[in-house]
Coordinates of C-alpha atoms in Angstrom, one line a residue:
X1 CA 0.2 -1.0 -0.8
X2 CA 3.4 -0.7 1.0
X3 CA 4.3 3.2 2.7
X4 CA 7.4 4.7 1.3
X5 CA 7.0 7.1 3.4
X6 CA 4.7 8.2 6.2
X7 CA 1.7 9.0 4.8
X8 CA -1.2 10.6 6.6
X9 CA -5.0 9.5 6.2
X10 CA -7.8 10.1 3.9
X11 CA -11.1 10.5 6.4
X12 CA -13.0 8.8 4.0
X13 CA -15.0 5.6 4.7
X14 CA -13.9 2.3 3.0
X15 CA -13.8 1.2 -0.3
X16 CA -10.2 -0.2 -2.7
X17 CA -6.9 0.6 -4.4
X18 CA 2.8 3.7 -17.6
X19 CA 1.4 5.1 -19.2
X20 CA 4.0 6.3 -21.6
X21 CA 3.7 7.8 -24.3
X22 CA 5.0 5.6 -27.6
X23 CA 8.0 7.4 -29.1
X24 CA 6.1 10.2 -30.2
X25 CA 2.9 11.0 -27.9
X26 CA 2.7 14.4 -26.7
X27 CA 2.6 17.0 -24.0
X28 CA 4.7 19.4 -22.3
X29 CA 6.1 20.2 -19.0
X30 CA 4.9 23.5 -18.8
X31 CA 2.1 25.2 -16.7
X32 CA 0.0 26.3 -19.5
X33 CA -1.8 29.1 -20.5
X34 CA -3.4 30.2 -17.0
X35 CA -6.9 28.0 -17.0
X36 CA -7.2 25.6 -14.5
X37 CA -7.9 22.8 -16.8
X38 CA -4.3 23.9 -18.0
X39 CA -2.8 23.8 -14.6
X40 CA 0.2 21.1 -13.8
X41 CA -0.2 20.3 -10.4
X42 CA 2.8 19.2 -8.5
X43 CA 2.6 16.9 -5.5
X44 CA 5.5 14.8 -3.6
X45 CA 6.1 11.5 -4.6
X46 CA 9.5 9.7 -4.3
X47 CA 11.2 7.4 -6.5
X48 CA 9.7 4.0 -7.5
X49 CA 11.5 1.4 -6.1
X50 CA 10.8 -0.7 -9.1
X51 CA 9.7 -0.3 -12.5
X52 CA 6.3 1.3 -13.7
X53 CA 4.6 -2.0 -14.5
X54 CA 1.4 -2.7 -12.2
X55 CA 2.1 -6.4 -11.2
X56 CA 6.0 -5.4 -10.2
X57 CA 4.4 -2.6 -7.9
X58 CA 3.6 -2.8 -3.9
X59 CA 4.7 0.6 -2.8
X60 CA 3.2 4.2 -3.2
X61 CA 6.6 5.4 -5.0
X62 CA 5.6 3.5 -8.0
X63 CA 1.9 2.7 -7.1
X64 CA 0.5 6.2 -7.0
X65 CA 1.7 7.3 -10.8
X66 CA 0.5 4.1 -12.2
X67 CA -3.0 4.7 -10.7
X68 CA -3.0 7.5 -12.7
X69 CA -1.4 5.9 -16.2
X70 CA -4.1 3.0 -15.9
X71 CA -7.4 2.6 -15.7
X72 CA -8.6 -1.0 -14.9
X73 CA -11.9 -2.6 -14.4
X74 CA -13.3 -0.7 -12.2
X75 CA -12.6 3.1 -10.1
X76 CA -12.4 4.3 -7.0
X77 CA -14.5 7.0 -5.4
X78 CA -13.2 9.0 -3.2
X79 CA -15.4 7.5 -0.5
X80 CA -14.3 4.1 -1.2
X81 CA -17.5 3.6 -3.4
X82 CA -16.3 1.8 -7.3
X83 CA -17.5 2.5 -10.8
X84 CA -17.0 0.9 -13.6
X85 CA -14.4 1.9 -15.8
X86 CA -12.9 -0.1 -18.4
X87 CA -15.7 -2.8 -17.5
X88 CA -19.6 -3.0 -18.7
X89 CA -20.1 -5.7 -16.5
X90 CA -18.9 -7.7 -14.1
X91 CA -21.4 -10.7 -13.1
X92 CA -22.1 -14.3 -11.3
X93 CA -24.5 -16.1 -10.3
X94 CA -22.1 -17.9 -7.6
X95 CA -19.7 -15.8 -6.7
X96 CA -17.4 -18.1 -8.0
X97 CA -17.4 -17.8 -11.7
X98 CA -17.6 -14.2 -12.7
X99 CA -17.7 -13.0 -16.6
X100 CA -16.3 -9.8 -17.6
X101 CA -18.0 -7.6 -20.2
X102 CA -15.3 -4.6 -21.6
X103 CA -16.6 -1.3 -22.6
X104 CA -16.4 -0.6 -26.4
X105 CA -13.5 1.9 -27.3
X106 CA -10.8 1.5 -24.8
X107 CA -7.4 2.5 -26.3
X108 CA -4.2 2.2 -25.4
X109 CA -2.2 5.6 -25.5
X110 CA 0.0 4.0 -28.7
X111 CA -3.3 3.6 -30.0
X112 CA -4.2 -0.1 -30.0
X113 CA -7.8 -1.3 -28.4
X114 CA -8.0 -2.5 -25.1
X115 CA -9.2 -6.0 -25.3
X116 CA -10.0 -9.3 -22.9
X117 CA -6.3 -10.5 -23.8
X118 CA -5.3 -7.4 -22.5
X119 CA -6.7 -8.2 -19.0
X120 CA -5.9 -11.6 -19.4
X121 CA -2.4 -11.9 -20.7
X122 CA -1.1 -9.5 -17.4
X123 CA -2.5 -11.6 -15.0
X124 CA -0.5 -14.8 -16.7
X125 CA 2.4 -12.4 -16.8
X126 CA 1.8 -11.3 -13.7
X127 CA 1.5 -14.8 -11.8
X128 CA 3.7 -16.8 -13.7
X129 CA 6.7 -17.7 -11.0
X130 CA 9.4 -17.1 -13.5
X131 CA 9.0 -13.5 -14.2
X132 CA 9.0 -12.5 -10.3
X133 CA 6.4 -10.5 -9.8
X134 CA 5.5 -8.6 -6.3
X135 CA 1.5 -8.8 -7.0
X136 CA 1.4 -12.7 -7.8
X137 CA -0.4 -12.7 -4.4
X138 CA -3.5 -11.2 -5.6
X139 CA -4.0 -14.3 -8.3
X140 CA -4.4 -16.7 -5.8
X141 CA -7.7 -16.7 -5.4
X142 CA -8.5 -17.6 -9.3
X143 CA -8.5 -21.5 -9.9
X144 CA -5.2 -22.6 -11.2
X145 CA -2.6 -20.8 -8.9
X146 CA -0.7 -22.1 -6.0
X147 CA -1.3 -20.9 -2.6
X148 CA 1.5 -17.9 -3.4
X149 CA -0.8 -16.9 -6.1
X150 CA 1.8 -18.0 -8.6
X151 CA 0.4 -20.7 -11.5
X152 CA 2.4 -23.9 -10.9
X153 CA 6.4 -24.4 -12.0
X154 CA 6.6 -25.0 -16.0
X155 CA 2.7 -23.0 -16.2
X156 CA 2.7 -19.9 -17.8
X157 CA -1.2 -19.0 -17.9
X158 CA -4.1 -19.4 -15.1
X159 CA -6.3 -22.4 -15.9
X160 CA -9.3 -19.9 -14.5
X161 CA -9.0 -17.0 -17.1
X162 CA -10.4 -18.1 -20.4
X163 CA -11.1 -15.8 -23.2
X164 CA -14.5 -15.4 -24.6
X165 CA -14.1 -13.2 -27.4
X166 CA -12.6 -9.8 -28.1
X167 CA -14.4 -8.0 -25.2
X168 CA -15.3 -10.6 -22.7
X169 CA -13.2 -12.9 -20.6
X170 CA -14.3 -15.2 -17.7
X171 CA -12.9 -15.8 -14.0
X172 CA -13.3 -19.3 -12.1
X173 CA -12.1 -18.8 -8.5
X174 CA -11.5 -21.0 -5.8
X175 CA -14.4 -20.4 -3.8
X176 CA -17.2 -18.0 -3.5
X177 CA -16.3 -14.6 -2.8
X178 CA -18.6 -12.4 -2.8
X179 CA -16.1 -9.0 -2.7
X180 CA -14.3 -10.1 -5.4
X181 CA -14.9 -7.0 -8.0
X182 CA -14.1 -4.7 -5.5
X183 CA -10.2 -5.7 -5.3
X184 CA -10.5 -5.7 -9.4
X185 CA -9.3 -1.3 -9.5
X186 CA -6.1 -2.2 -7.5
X187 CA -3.1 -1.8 -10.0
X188 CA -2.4 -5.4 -9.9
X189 CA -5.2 -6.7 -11.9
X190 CA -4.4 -3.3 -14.7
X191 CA -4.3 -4.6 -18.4
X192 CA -1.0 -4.2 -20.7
X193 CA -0.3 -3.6 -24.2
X194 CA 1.2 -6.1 -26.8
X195 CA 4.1 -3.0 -27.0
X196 CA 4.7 -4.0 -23.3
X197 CA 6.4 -7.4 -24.0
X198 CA 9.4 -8.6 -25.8
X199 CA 10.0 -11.2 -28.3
X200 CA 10.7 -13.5 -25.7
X201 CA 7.3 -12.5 -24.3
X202 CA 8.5 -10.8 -21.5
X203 CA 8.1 -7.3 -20.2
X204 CA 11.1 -4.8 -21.6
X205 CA 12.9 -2.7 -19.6
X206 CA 11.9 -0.2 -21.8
X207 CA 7.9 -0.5 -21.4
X208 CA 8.8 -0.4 -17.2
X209 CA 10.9 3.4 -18.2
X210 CA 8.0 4.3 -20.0
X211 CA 4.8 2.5 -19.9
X212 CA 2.0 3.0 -21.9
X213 CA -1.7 2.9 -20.5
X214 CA -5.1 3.7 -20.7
X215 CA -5.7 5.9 -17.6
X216 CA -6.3 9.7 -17.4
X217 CA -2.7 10.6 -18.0
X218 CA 0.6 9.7 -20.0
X219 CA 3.7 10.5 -19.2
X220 CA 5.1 13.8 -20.8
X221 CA 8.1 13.8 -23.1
X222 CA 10.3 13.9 -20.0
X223 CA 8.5 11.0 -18.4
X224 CA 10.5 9.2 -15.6
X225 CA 13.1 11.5 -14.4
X226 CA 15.3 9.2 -12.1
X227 CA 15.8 10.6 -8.5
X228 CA 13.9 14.2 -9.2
X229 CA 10.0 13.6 -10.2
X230 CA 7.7 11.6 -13.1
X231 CA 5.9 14.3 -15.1
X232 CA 2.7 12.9 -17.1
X233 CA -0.2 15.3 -19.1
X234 CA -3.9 14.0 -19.4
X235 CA -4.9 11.5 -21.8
X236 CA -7.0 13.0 -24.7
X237 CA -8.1 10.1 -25.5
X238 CA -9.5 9.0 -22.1
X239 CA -13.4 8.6 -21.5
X240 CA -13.8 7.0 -18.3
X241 CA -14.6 8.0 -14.6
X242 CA -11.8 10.1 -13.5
X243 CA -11.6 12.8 -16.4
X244 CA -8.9 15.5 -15.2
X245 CA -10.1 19.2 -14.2
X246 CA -6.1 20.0 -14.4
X247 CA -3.6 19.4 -17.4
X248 CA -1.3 16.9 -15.7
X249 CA 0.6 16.2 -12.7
X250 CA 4.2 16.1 -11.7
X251 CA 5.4 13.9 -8.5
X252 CA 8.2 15.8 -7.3
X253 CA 10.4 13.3 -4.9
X254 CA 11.7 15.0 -1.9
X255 CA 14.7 13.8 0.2
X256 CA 12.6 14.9 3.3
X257 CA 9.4 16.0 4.1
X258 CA 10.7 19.0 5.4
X259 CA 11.7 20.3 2.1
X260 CA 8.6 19.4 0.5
X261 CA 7.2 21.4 3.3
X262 CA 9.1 24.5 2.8
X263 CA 8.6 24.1 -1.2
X264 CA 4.8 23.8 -0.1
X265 CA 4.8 27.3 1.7
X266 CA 7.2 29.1 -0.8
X267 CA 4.9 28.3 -3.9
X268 CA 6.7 25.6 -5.4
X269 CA 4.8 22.8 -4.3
X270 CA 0.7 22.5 -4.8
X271 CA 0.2 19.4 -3.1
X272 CA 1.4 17.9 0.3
X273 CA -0.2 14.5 1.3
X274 CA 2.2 14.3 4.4
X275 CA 3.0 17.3 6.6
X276 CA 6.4 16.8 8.4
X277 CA 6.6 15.9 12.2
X278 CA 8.5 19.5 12.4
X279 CA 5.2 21.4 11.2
X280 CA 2.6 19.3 12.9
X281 CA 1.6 21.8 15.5
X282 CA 1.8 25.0 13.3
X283 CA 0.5 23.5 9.6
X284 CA -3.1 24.0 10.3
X285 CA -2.4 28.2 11.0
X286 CA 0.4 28.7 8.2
X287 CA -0.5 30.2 4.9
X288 CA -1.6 26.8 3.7
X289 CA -4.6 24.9 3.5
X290 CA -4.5 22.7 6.3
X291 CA -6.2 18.8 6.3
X292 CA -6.6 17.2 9.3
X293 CA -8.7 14.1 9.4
X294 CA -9.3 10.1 10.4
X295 CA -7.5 7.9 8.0
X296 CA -6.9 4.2 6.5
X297 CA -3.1 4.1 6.7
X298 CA -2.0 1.8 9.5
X299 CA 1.7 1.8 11.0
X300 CA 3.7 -0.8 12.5
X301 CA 7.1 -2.6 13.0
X302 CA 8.1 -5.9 11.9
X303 CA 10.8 -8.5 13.9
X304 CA 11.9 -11.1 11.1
X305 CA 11.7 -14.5 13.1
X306 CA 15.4 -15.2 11.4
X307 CA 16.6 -12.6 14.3
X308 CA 18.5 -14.0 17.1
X309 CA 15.8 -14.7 20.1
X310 CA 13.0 -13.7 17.7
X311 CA 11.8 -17.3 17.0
X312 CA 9.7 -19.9 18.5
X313 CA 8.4 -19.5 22.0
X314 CA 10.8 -17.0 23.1
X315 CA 10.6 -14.9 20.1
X316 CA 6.5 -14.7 20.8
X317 CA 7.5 -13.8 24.7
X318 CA 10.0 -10.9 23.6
X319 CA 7.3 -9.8 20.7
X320 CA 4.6 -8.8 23.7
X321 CA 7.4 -7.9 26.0
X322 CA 8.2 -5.1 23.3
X323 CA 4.8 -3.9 22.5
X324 CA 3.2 -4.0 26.2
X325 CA 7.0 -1.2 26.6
X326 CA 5.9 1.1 23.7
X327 CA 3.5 3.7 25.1
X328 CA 1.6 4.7 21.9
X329 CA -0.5 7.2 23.5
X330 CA 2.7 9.5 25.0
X331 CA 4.3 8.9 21.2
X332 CA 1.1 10.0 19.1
X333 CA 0.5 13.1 21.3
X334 CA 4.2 14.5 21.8
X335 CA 5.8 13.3 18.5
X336 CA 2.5 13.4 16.2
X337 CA 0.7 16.3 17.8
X338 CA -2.7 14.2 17.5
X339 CA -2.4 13.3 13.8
X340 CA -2.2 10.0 14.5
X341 CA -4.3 7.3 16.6
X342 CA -3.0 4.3 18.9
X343 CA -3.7 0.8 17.0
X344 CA -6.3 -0.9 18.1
X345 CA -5.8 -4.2 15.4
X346 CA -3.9 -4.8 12.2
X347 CA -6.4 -2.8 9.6
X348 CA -8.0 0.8 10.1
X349 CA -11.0 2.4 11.8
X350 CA -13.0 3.4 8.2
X351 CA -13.6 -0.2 6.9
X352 CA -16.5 -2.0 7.4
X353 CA -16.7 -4.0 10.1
X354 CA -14.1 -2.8 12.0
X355 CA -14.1 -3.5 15.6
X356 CA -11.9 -2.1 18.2
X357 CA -12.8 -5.3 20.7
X358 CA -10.3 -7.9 19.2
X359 CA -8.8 -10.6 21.3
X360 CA -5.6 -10.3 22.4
X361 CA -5.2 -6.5 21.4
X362 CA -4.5 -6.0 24.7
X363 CA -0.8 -6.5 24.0
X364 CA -0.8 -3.1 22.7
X365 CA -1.3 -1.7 25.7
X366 CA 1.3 0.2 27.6
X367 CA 2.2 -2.0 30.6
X368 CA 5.9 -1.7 31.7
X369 CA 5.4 -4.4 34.5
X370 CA 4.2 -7.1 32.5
X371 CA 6.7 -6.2 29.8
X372 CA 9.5 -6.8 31.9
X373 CA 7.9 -9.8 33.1
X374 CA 7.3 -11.6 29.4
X375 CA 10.9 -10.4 29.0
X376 CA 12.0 -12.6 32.1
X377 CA 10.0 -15.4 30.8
X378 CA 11.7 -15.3 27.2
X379 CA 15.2 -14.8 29.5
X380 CA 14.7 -18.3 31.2
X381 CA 14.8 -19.8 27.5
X382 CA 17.4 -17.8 26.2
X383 CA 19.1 -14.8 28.0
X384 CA 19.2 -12.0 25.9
X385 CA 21.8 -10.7 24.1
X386 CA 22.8 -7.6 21.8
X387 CA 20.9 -5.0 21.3
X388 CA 17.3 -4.0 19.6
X389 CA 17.2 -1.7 16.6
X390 CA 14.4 -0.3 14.3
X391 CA 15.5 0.1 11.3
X392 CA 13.9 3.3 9.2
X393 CA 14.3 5.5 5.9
X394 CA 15.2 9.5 7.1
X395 CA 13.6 10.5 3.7
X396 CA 10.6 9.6 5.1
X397 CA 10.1 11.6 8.3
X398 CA 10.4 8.7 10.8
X399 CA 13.3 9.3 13.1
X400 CA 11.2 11.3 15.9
X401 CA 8.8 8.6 16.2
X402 CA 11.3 5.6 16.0
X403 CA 13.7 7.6 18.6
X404 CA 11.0 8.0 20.6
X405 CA 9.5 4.1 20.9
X406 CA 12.9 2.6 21.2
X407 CA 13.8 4.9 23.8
X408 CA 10.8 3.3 25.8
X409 CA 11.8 -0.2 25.2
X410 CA 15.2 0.8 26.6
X411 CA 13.9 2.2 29.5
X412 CA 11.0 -0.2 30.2
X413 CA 13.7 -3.8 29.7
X414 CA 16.3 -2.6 30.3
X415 CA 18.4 -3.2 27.2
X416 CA 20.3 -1.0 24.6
X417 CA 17.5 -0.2 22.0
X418 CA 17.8 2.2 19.3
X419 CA 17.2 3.4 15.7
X420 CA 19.7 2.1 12.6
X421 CA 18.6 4.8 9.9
X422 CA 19.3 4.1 6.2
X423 CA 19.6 7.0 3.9
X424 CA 16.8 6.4 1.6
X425 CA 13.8 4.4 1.2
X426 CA 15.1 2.2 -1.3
X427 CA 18.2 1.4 0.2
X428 CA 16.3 -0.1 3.5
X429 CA 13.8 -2.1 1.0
X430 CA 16.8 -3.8 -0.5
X431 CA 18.0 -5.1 2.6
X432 CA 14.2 -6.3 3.5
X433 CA 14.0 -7.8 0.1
X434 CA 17.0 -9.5 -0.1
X435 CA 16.7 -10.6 3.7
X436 CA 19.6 -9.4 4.7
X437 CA 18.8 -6.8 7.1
X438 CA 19.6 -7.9 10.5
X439 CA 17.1 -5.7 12.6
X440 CA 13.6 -5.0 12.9
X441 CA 11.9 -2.1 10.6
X442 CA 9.3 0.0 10.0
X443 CA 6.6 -0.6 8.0
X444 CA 2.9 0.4 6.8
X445 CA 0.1 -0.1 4.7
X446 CA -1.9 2.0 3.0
X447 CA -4.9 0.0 1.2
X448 CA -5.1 -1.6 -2.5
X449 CA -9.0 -2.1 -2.0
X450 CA -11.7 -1.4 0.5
X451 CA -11.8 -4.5 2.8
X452 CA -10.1 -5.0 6.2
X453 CA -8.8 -8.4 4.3
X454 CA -6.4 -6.2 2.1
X455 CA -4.7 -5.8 5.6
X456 CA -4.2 -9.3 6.2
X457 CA -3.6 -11.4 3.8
X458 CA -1.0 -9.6 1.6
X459 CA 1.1 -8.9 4.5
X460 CA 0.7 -11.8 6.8
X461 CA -0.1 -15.1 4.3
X462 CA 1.9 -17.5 3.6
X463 CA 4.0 -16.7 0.7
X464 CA 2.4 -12.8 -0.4
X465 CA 4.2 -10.3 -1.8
X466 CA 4.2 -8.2 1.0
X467 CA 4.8 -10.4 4.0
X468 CA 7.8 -8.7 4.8
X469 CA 8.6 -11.0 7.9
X470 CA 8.0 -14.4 5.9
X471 CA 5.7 -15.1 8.4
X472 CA 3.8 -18.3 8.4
X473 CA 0.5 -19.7 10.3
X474 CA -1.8 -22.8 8.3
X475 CA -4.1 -21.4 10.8
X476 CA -4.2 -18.1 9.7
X477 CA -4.3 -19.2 6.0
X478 CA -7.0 -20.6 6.4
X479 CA -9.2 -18.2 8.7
X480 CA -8.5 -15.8 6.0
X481 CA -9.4 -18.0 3.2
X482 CA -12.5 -18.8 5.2
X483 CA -13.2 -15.2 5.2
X484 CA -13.2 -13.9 2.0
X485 CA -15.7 -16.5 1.0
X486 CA -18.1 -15.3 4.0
X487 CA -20.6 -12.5 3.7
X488 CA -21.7 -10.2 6.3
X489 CA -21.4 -10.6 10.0
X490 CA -19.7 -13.9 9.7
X491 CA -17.4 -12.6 7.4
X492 CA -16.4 -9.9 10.0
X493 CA -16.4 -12.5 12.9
X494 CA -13.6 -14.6 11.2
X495 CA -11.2 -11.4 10.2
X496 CA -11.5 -11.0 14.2
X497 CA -10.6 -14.6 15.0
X498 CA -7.5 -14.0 12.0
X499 CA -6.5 -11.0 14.0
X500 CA -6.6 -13.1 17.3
X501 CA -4.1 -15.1 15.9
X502 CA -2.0 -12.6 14.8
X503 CA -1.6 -11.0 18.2
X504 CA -0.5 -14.2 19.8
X505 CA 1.9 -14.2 17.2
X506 CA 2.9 -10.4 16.3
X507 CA 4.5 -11.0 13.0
X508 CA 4.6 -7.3 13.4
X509 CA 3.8 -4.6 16.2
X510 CA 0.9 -2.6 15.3
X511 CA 1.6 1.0 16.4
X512 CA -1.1 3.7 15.1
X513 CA -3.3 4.7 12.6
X514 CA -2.2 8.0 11.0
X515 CA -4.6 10.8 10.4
X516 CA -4.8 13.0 7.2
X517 CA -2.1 15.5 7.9
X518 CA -2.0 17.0 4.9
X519 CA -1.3 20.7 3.0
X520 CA -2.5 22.6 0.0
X521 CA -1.2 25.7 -1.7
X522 CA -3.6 28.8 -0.9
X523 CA -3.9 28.7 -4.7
X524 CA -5.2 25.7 -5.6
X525 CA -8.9 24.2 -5.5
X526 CA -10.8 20.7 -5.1
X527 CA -8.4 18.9 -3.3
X528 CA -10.3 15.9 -1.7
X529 CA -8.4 13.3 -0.2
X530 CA -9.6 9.8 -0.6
X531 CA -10.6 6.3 1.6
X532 CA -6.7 5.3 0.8
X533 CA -5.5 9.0 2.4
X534 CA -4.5 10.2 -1.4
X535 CA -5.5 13.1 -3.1
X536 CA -8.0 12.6 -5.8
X537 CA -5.5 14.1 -8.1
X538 CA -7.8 14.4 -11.5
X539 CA -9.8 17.0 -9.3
X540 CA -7.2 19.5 -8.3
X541 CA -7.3 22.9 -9.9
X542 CA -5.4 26.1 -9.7

């Protein structure tokens, strides 16, 4: 899932990644009556850059409340581990045609049951080209979707879902793949309401203001708050995995981390995920409690090949030319205080199977002499003109760091290099979105599900939702395809041989890993941070 803002890591191993209330369900904003199973607990968020409905969702603005208003087949632990949730079963004999048995009783929060069609009828929705969704990508392995994940022009359902009966449906893939249940507790594959769509079968506006789920909470009666937090209250209704030890949540959206910081310290925050590059080297002796651990959220920076001298042959020259100039060591210790770790590949240290011996990560090296020279080398195609920029959100605490790595590509090629800041975070994702933004930018990933694939293909295939950089390699495709229908060692040996090709090609620059740099308020209790480096928020207690 797409970083809204810099997030820091959970140091938990691996494993995967509204509910509105109808016109009248309850709850409150206030804190209660003192019990901790009263308690609201505030954390930062920041505002969704779409609306709350799971298949429209890629980033943690949105993402993170609609983990909470949804439950979907299965959960994740905090280590990474899954339980079933809304699921009884999930079964094959060939890891190719999997049934689906529902528990008995799911509701909805307007009341109505949770059913197979439920499941079934979001996926169409949510793959059908025509209603745009971000998520289509994660479709495309079931039979009867294109290679975007999208079901064919003029289709409007998946030929691989059928219904069984009320509580079982069935999934044909593609291929074999073996992982497959594991991706199934990401919010993409979350089931919807009938309330959810319009007469012309379409998802309202109003459902993505105020969605209704099935998850541990609902929003309160002052819901979606545009620009200043989403408030939800638990579920009373809810019976799965994640039952709340608190009496709701509210994601309070901060300008900059440095507020949320202060608010943190001064009592008015409980729960930090992201300490601010300004408190870095005093956070873990404030009056807080301090979290300091290996994460899953990888960091990078992406150079659209539709950039003057960033295609072809030269752009591949000037893509190593910038990462061997970016000393990621000097930038992790000075900026980050040791929070964060240099990359090694394109996924993160806690997965399975991870390996810091890839080919070709040497590129990510610092090596000003062989910059300069894969600089000349692009020169001889094309000399070099303008200037390079990395474009970032200041809401998000990345100026230092982006200050700091283009000053070393100034320095090490000799060329004007800089930051181009945009105010907010949705601001820069509409120029990314609509492709008009005319420098590189920062991005990151923080992961939907367990697997170092979840790193790969929905950033870097042809076509996904989140390949930022429309990049494109058959070869890739395919390795990665290949993958996902390999167990074990072979499985891990081709995710190498994907990531080999991806550092010939750098569809982005892989920077660091960040660490859990995180904060709780001295009052409050059980905060564990998860695989994906989010709290577990149903556990927290004050």
């Amino acid at each position: 899932m797409r970083l809204t803002r810099r997030v820091r890591l959970a140091g938990v191993a691996l494993a995967a990644s509204a509910l509105v209330l109808t016109a009248c369900s309850g709850g409150s904003d206030d804190e209660g009556s003192g019990d901790a199973s009263d308690a609201i607990i505030s954390v930062n968020g920041s505002e969704p850059e779409n609306p709350l409905i799971p298949t429209a969702t890629n980033e943690t603005g949105g993402g993170n409340p609609i983990q909470n208003l949804f439950a979907g087949l299965v959960a994740y632990n905090a280590d990474g581990s899954t339980t079933n949730e809304v699921a009884e079963s999930i079964e094959s004999d060939d890891a190719t045609l999997w049934t689906v048995t529902l528990n008995d009783g799911w509701t909805f929060t307007d009341g109505t049951p949770v059913t197979a069609e439920s499941f079934v009828n979001a996926w169409n929705y949510g793959a059908d080209p025509a209603n745009a969704q971000l998520n289509a990508y994660f479709f495309y392995p079931i039979e009867g979707t294109t290679e975007e994940g999208n079901t064919p022009e003029g289709v409007s359902t998946i030929s691989g879902l059928t219904v069984v009966d009320e509580s079982t449906f069935t999934i044909q893939l593609k291929k074999p793949e073996s992982d497959f249940p594991l991706r199934l507790g990401y919010s993409a594959y979350f089931p919807l309401p009938e309330a959810a769509y319009g007469p012309d079968g379409k998802i309202t506006a109003e459902y993505g203001e105020r969605p209704i789920g099935n998850g541990p909470y609902m929003l309160s009666e002052s819901g979606w708050e545009h620009d200043v937090q989403i408030s939800m209250v638990t579920n009373p209704d809810y019976e799965g995995a994640r039952t709340p030890a608190n009496g709701g949540l509210t994601f309070k959206f901060y300008a900059d981390l440095d507020a949320a910081y202060t608010d943190l310290v001064g009592g008015d925050l409980d729960v930090l995920d992201t300490v601010p590059d300004s408190a870095l080297a005093t956070f873990e002796t404030d009056d807080v409690q301090a979290f300091n651990d290996p994460g899953s959220v990888f960091q990078s920076f992406t150079i659209p090949e539709t950039l003057p001298h960033f295609s072809g042959e030269e752009g591949k020259l000037r893509r190593q030319a910038i990462s061997y100039a970016i000393n990621r060591e000097e930038v992790t210790d000075k900026i980050f205080d040791g929070t964060r770790t240099p990359a090694s590949d394109f996924t993160a240290p806690v997965l399975d199977g991870w390996s810091e011996e890839v080919e070709g990560n040497e590129v990510l090296t610092f090596d000003e002499e062989k910059a300069q020279e894969l600089w000349a080398e692009a020169d001889a195609i094309s000399p070099w003109t303008g200037s390079f920029q990395i474009a970032y959100n200041t809401d998000g605490g990345h100026k230092a760091w982006v200050d700091a790595t283009t000053n070393q590509i100034k320095n090490a090629l000799d060329i004007d290099s800089s930051g181009a800041p945009y105010a907010t975070f949705d601001e820069l994702r509409a120029k990314v979105n609509d492709n008009t933004i005319t420098t590189a930018f920062r991005t990151g990933w923080q992961a939907d599900y367990p697997s170092m694939l979840n790193y790969l293909g929905p950033l870097y295939g042809t076509g996904a939702g989140s390949n930022d950089g429309e990049y494109t390699n058959p070869e890739f495709d395919t390795t990665i395809a290949d993958a996902a229908s390999t167990e074990g060692d072979d499985r891990y040996a081709l995710i190498e041989d994907a990531q080999a090709i991806l550092f010939t090609d750098l569809p982005a620059i892989p920077l660091w890993y960040s660490n859990i740099a995180a904060a709780a308020a001295t009052d409050v209790d059980n905060v564990e941070f998860t695989w994906q480096n989010l709290p577990d928020y149903y556990k927290i207690t004050k």
